[in-house]
Short mmCIF file of C-alpha atoms in Angstrom, two decimals:
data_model
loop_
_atom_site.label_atom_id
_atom_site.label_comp_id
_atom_site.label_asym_id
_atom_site.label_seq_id
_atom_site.Cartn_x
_atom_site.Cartn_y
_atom_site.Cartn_z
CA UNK R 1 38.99 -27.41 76.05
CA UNK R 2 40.27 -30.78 75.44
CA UNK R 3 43.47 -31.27 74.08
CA UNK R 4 45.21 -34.72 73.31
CA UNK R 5 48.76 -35.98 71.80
CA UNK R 6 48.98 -39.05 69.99
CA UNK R 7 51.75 -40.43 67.81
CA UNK R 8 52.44 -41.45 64.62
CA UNK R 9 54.71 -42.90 62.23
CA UNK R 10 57.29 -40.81 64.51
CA UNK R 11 55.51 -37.68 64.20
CA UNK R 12 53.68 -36.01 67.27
CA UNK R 13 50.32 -35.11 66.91
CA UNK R 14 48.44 -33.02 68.50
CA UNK R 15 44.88 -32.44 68.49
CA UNK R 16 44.07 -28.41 69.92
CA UNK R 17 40.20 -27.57 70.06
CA UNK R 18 37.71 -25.26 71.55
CA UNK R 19 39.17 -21.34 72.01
CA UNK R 20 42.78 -20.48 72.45
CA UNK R 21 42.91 -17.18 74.10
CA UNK R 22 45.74 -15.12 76.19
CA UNK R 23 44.15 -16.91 79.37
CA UNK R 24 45.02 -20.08 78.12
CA UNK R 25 47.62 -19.93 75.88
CA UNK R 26 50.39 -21.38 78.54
CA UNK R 27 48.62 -24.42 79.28
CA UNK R 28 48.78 -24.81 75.15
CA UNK R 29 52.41 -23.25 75.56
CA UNK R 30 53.53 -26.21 78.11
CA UNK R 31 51.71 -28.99 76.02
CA UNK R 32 53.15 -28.36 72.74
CA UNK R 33 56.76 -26.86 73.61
CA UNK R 34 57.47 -29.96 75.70
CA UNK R 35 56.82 -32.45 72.74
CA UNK R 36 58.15 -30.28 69.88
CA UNK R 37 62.28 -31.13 69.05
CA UNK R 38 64.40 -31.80 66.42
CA UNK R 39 64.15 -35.74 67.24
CA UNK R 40 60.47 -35.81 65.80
CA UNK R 41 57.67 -34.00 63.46
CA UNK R 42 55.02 -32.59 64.89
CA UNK R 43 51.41 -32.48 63.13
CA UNK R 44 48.73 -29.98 64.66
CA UNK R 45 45.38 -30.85 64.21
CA UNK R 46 42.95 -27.88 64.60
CA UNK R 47 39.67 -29.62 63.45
CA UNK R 48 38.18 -28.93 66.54
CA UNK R 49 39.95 -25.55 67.30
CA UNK R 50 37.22 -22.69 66.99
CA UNK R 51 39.73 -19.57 67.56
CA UNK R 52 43.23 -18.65 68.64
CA UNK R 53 44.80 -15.54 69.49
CA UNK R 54 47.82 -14.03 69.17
CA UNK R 55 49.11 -15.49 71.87
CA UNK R 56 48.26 -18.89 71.04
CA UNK R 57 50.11 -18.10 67.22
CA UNK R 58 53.43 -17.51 68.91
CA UNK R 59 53.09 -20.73 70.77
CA UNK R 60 53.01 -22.18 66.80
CA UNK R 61 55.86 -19.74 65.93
CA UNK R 62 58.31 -21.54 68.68
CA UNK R 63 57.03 -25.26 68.31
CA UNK R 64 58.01 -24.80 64.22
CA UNK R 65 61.31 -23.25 65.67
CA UNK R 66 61.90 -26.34 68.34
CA UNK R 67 61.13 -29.05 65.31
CA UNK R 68 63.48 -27.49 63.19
CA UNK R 69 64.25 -29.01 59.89
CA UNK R 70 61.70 -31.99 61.01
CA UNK R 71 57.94 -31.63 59.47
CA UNK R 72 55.83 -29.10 61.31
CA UNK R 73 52.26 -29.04 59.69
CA UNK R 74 48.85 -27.78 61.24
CA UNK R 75 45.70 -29.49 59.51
CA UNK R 76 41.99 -29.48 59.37
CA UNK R 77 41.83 -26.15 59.37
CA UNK R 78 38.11 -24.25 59.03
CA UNK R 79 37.53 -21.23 57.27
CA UNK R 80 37.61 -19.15 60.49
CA UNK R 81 40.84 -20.29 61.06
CA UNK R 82 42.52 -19.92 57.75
CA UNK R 83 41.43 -16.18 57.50
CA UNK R 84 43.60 -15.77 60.74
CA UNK R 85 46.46 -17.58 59.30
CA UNK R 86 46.48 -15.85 55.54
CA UNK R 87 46.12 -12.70 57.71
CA UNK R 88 48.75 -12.91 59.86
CA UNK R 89 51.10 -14.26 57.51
CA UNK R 90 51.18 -17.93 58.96
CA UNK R 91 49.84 -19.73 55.70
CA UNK R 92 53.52 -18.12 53.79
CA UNK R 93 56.01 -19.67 56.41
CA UNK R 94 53.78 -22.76 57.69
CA UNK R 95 52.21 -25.81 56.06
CA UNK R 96 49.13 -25.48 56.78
CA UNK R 97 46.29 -27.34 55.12
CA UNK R 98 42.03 -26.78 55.55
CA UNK R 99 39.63 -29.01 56.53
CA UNK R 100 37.86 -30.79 54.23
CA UNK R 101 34.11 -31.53 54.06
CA UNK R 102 31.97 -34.46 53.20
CA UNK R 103 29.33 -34.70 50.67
CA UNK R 104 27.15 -36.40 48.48
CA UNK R 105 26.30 -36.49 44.95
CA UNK R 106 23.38 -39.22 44.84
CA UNK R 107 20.46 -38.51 43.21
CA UNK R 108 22.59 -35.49 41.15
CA UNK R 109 22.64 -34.85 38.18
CA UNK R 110 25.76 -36.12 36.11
CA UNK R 111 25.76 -32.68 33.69
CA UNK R 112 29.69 -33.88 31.96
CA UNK R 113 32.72 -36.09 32.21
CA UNK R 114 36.19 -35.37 30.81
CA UNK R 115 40.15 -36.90 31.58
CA UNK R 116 40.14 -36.20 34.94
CA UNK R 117 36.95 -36.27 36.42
CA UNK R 118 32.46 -35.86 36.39
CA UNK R 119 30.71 -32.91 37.20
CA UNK R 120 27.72 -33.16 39.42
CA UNK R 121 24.60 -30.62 39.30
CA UNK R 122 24.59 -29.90 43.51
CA UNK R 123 21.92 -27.65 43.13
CA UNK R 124 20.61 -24.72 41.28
CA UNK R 125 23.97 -22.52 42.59
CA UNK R 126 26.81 -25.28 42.88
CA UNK R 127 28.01 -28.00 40.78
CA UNK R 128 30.54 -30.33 41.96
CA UNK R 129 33.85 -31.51 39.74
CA UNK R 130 34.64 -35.05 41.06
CA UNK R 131 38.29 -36.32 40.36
CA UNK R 132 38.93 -40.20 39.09
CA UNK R 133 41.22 -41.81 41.89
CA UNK R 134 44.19 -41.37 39.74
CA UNK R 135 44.26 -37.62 39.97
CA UNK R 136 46.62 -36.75 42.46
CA UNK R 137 45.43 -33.81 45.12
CA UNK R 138 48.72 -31.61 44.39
CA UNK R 139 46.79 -31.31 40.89
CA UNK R 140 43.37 -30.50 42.18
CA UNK R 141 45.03 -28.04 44.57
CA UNK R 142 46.86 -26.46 41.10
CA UNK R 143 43.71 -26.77 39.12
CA UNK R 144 41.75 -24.45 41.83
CA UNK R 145 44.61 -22.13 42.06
CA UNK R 146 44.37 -21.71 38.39
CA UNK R 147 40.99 -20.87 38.16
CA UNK R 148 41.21 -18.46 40.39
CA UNK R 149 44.26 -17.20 38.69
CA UNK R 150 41.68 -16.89 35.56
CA UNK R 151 39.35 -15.39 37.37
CA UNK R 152 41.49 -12.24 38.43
CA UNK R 153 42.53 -12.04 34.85
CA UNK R 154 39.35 -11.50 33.58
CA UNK R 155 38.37 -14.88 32.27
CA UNK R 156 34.80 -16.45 32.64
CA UNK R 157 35.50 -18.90 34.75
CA UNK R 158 33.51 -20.01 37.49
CA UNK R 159 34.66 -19.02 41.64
CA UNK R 160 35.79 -21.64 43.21
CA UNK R 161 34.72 -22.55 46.46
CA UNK R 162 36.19 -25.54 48.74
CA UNK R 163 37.76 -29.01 48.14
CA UNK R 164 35.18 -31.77 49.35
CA UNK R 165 35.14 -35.55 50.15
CA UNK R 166 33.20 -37.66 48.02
CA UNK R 167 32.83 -41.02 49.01
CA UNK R 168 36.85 -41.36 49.36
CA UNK R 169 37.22 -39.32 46.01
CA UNK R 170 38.20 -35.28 45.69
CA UNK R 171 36.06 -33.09 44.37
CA UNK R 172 36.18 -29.22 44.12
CA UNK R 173 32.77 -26.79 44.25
CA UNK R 174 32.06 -24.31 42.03
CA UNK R 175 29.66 -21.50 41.66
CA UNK R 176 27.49 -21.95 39.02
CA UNK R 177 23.93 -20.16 38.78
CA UNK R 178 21.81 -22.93 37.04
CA UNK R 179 23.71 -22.93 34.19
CA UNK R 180 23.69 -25.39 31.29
CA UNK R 181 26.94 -26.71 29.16
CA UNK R 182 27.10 -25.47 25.25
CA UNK R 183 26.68 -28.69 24.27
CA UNK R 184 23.03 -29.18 26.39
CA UNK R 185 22.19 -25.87 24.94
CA UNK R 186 23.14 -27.68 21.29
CA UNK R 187 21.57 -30.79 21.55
CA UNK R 188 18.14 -29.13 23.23
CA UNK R 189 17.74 -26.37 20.86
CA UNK R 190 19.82 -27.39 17.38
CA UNK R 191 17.85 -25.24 15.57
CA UNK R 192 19.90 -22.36 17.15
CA UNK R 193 23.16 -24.09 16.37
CA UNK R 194 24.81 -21.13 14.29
CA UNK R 195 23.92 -18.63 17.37
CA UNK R 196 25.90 -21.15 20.15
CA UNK R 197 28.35 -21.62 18.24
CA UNK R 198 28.96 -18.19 17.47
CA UNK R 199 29.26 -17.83 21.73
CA UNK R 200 31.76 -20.69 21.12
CA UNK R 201 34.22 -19.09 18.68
CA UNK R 202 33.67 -15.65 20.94
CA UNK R 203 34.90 -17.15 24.13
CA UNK R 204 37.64 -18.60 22.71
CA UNK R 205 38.77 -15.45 21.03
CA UNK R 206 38.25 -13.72 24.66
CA UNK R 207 40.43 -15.74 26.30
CA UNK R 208 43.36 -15.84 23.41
CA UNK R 209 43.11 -12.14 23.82
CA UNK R 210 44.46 -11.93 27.34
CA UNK R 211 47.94 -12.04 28.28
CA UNK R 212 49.65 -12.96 31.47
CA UNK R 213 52.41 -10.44 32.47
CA UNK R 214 52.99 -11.79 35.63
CA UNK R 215 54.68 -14.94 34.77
CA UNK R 216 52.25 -17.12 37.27
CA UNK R 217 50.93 -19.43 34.54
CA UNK R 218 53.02 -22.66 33.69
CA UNK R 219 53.87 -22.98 30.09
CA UNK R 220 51.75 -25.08 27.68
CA UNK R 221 54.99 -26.47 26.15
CA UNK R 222 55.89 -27.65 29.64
CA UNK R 223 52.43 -29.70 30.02
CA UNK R 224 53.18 -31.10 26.49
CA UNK R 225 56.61 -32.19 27.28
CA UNK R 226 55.49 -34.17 30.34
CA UNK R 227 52.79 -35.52 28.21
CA UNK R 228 55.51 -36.69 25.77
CA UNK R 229 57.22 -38.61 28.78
CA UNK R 230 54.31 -40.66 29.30
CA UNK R 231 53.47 -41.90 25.70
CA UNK R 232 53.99 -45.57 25.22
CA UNK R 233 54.73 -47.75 21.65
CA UNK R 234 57.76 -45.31 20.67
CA UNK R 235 60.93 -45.57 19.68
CA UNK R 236 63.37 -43.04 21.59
CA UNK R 237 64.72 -41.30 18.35
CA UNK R 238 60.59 -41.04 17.74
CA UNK R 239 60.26 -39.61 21.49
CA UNK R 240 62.87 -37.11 20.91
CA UNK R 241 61.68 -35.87 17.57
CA UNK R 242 58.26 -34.83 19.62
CA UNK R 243 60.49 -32.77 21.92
CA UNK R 244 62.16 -31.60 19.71
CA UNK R 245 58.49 -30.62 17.81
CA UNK R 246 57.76 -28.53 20.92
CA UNK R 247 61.15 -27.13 21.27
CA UNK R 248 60.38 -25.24 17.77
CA UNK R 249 56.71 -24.08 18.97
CA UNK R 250 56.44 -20.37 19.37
CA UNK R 251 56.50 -19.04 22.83
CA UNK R 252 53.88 -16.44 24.11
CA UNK R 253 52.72 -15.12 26.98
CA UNK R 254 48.57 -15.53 25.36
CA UNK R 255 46.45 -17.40 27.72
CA UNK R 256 45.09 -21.06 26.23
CA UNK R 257 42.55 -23.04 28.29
CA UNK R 258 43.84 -26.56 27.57
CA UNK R 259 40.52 -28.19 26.48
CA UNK R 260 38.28 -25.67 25.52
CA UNK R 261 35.39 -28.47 24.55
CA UNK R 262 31.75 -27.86 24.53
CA UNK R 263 31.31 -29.90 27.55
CA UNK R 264 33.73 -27.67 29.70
CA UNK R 265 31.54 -24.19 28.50
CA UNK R 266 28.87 -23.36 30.72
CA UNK R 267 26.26 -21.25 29.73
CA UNK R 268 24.59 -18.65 32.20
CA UNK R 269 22.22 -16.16 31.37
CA UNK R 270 23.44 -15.75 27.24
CA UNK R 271 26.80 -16.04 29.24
CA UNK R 272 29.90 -18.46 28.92
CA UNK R 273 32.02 -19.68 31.87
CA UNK R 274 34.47 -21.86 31.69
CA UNK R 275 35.35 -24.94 33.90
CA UNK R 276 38.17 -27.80 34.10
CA UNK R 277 41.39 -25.24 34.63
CA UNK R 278 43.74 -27.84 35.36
CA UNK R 279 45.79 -27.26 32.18
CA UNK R 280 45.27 -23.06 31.90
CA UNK R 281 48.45 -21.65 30.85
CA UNK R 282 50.12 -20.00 28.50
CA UNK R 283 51.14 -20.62 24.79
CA UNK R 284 49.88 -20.29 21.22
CA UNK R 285 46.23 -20.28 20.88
CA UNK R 286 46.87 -22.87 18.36
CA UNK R 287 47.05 -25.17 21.45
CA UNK R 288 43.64 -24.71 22.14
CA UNK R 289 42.08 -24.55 18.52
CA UNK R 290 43.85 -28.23 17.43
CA UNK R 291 42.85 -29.94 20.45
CA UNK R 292 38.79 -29.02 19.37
CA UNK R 293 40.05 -30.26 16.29
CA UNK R 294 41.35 -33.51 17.80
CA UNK R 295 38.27 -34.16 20.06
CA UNK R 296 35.80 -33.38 17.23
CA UNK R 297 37.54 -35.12 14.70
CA UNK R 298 40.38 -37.41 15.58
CA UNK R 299 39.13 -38.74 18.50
CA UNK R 300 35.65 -39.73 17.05
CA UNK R 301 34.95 -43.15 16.47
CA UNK R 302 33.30 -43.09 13.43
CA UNK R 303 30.12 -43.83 14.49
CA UNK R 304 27.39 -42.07 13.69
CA UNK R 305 26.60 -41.07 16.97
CA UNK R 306 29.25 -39.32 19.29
CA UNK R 307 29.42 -40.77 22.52
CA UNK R 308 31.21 -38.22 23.95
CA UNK R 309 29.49 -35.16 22.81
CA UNK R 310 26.07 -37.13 22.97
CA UNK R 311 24.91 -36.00 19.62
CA UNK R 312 24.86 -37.25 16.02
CA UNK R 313 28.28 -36.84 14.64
CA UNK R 314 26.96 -35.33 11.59
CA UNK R 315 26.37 -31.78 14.39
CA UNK R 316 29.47 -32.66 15.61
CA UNK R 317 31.42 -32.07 12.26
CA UNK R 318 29.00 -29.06 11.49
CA UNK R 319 29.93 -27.54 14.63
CA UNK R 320 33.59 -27.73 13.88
CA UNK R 321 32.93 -26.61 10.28
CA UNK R 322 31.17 -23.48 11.61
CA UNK R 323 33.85 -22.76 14.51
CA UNK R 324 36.75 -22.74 12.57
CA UNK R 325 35.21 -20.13 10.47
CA UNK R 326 33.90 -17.80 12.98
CA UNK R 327 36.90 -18.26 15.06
CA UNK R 328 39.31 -17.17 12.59
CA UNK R 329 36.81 -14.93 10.49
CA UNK R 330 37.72 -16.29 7.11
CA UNK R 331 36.37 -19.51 5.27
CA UNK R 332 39.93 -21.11 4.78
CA UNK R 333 42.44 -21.86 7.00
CA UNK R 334 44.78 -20.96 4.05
CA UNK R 335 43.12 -17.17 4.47
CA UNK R 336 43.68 -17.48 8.18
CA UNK R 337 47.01 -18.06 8.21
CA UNK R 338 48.25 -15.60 6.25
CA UNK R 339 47.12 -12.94 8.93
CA UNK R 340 48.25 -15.44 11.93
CA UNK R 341 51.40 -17.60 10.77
CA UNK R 342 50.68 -19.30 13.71
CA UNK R 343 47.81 -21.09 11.96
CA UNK R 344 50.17 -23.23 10.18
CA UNK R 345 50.74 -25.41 13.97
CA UNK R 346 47.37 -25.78 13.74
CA UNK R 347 47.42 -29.29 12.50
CA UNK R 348 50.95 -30.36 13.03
CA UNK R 349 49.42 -29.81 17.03
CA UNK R 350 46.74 -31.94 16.09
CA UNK R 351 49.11 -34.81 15.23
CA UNK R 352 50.59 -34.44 18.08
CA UNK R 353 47.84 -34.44 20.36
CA UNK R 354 46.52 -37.95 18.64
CA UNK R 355 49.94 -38.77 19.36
CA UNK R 356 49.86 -38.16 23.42
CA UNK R 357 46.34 -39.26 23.82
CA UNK R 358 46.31 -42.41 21.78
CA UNK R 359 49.56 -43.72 22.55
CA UNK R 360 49.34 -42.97 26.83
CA UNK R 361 45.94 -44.41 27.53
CA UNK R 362 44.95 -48.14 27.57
CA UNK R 363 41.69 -46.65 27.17
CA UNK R 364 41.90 -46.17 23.32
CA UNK R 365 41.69 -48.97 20.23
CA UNK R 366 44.44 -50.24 18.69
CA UNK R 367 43.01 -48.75 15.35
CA UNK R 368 43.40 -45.08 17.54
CA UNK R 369 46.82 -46.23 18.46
CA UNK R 370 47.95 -47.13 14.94
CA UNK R 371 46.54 -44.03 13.57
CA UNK R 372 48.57 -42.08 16.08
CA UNK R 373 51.73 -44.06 14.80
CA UNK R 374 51.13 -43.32 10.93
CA UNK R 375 50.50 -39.71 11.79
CA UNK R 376 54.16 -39.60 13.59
CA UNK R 377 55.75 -40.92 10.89
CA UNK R 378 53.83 -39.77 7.78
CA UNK R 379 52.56 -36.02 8.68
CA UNK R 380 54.82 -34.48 12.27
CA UNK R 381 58.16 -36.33 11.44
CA UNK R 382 58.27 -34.86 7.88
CA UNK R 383 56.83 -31.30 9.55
CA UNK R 384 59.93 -31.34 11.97
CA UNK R 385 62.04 -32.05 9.62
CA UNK R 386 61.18 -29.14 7.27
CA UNK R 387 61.66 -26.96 9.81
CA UNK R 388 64.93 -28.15 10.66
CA UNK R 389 66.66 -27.72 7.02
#
């Protein structure tokens, strides 16, 4: 066993590897207890460490102790190693992060992109979801936790497995049996367009079916409101009448994915699974249903071919057509809402959302940007207001 301290940017850090046993565990004991105090942080680095013992856990215990209110954090750690700590309690009371391995996604197949990030074909069991720089790791770290979250509730999602190193860039693995998205399926068998759509509008109603008691999920209108902080091109008395839009939304405790597109559906043997969790939460379905609206509709260049969806944007519009119906059962959204009165923030939420995508990202036109603006003033404003009287 070779063990080594190094320093930096004040903090200790030590790096413990091979086996920590009961034989050992004071030679650990006297290295780590004689650099850990209240003067200092102390990072341990267990990349290298293959096991330790109980003994060599309550050398940890009295290090974290020593450092007091100073930073005590153990990183790099393996699987192995993490099943000790969840099991003995360590990962509640420490920081404790896992090690996190390299990989490669040349020569992969590039199967979808979305906001955040690409997902990668690995092979005929994995696919990888590769975060733009931007994406902070907190949020990756949330997004996993929220799939998993689904998973336990009963939602198709797919497991997933560990965080990974890309080239410099985060990406998260998934389990994913050589599956397809909807919108492959779609736009290699259109002929069948009625039957995948019909999986479409079923998923969707799965998920809006199942509540979350336990209070874990963040609230949609939370996401929206820090969406509303980032918009650019508005007035203040404009920003505050979108809070103040989401302020009168309804609150419920029915699970909404957050971008249920075509492109984040994968298919697997006649079944759906769902991927890109970062914004699973809770709220009116209506959250879900107007942003489909907004990506089929608003969003669309008017081309005639959809860049984002890949296909003609004359499928495009028939696949919204045909959702909306089999969604809410009914061929008018007039019908629908009078058995769901939440229908009625159907579009109001699609305003909105051309609202928080158009006016946050450089990446849109100025024609996106002014339509955004017209739709404040000339559709959500006058909404608001009526609901205000």
């Amino acid at each position: 066993m070779d063990n080594e301290l190094k320093e930096e940017n004040e903090s200790k850090i030590i790096e413990l590897s091979g086996r920590i046993t009961s034989t050992n565990a004071s030679e650990i004991e006297t290295l780590v207890l004689s650099n850990a105090d209240e003067k200092s942080g102390m990072i341990i680095d267990v990349r290298n460490l293959e096991f330790i013992s109980s003994a060599g856990l309550r050398v940890l215990l009295k290090a974290k102790k020593l450092c007091g209110k100073k930073p005590f954090k153990i990183i790099n750690a393996n699987e192995e190693l993490m099943n000790i700590f969840d099991m003995t309690g360590f990962s509640e009371i420490m920081e404790i992060s896992k090690s996190v391995r390299s990989i490669s996604v040349d020569g992969c197949e590039k199967i979808g992109s979305g906001a955040c990030g690409e997902v990668f074909r690995l092979d005929d069991e994995t696919i990888v979801k590769l975060y733009y720089p931007r994406v902070l790791k907190k949020d990756i770290e949330q997004e996993k936790a929220l799939s998993k979250k689904a998973f336990v509730l009963g939602i198709p999602t797919a497991i997933s497995y560990d965080i990974v190193d890309v080239d410099g860039r985060v990406g998260v693995v998934y389990e994913l049996l050589n599956a397809k998205t909807l919108a492959e399926l779609i736009r290699s068998d259109e002929k069948n367009l009625e039957k995948y759509v019909q999986m479409y509008a079923d998923v969707c109603r799965l998920i809006h079916s199942t509540e979350d008691e336990t209070g874990f999920l963040p609230s949609f209108k939370d996401l929206c409101r820090d969406e509303v902080s980032k918009i650019h091109s508005v007035t203040e008395e404009e920003r505050n009448c979108l809070f103040r839009f989401i302020d009168l939304l309804p609150e419920e405790k029915t699970c909404v994915h957050g971008d249920l597109n075509i492109n984040n559906i994968m298919v697997q043997n006649g079944e759906c699974c769902l991927i890109d969790m970062g914004e699973f939460s809770v709220g009116t379905p209506m959250h879900d249903i107007s942003r489909i609206i907004f990506s089929m509709d608003f969003a669309s260049d008017g081309a005639e071919f959809n860049q984002f969806f890949k296909m003609p944007q004359t499928t495009v519009d028939r696949i919204l057509e045909l959702f909306l119906k089999k969604y809410f059962k009914t061929d008018s959204l007039e019908e629908a809402e009078k058995e769901n009165p939440d229908v009625k923030w159907l579009y109001p939420l699609a305003w909105f959302r051309c609202c928080t995508a158009f006016l946050k990202s450089e990446r849109w036109p100025k024609e996106k940007k002014d339509e955004a603006l017209t739709l404040l003033h000339e559709k959500l404003i006058p909404f608001v207001e009526s609901l205000e009287k």
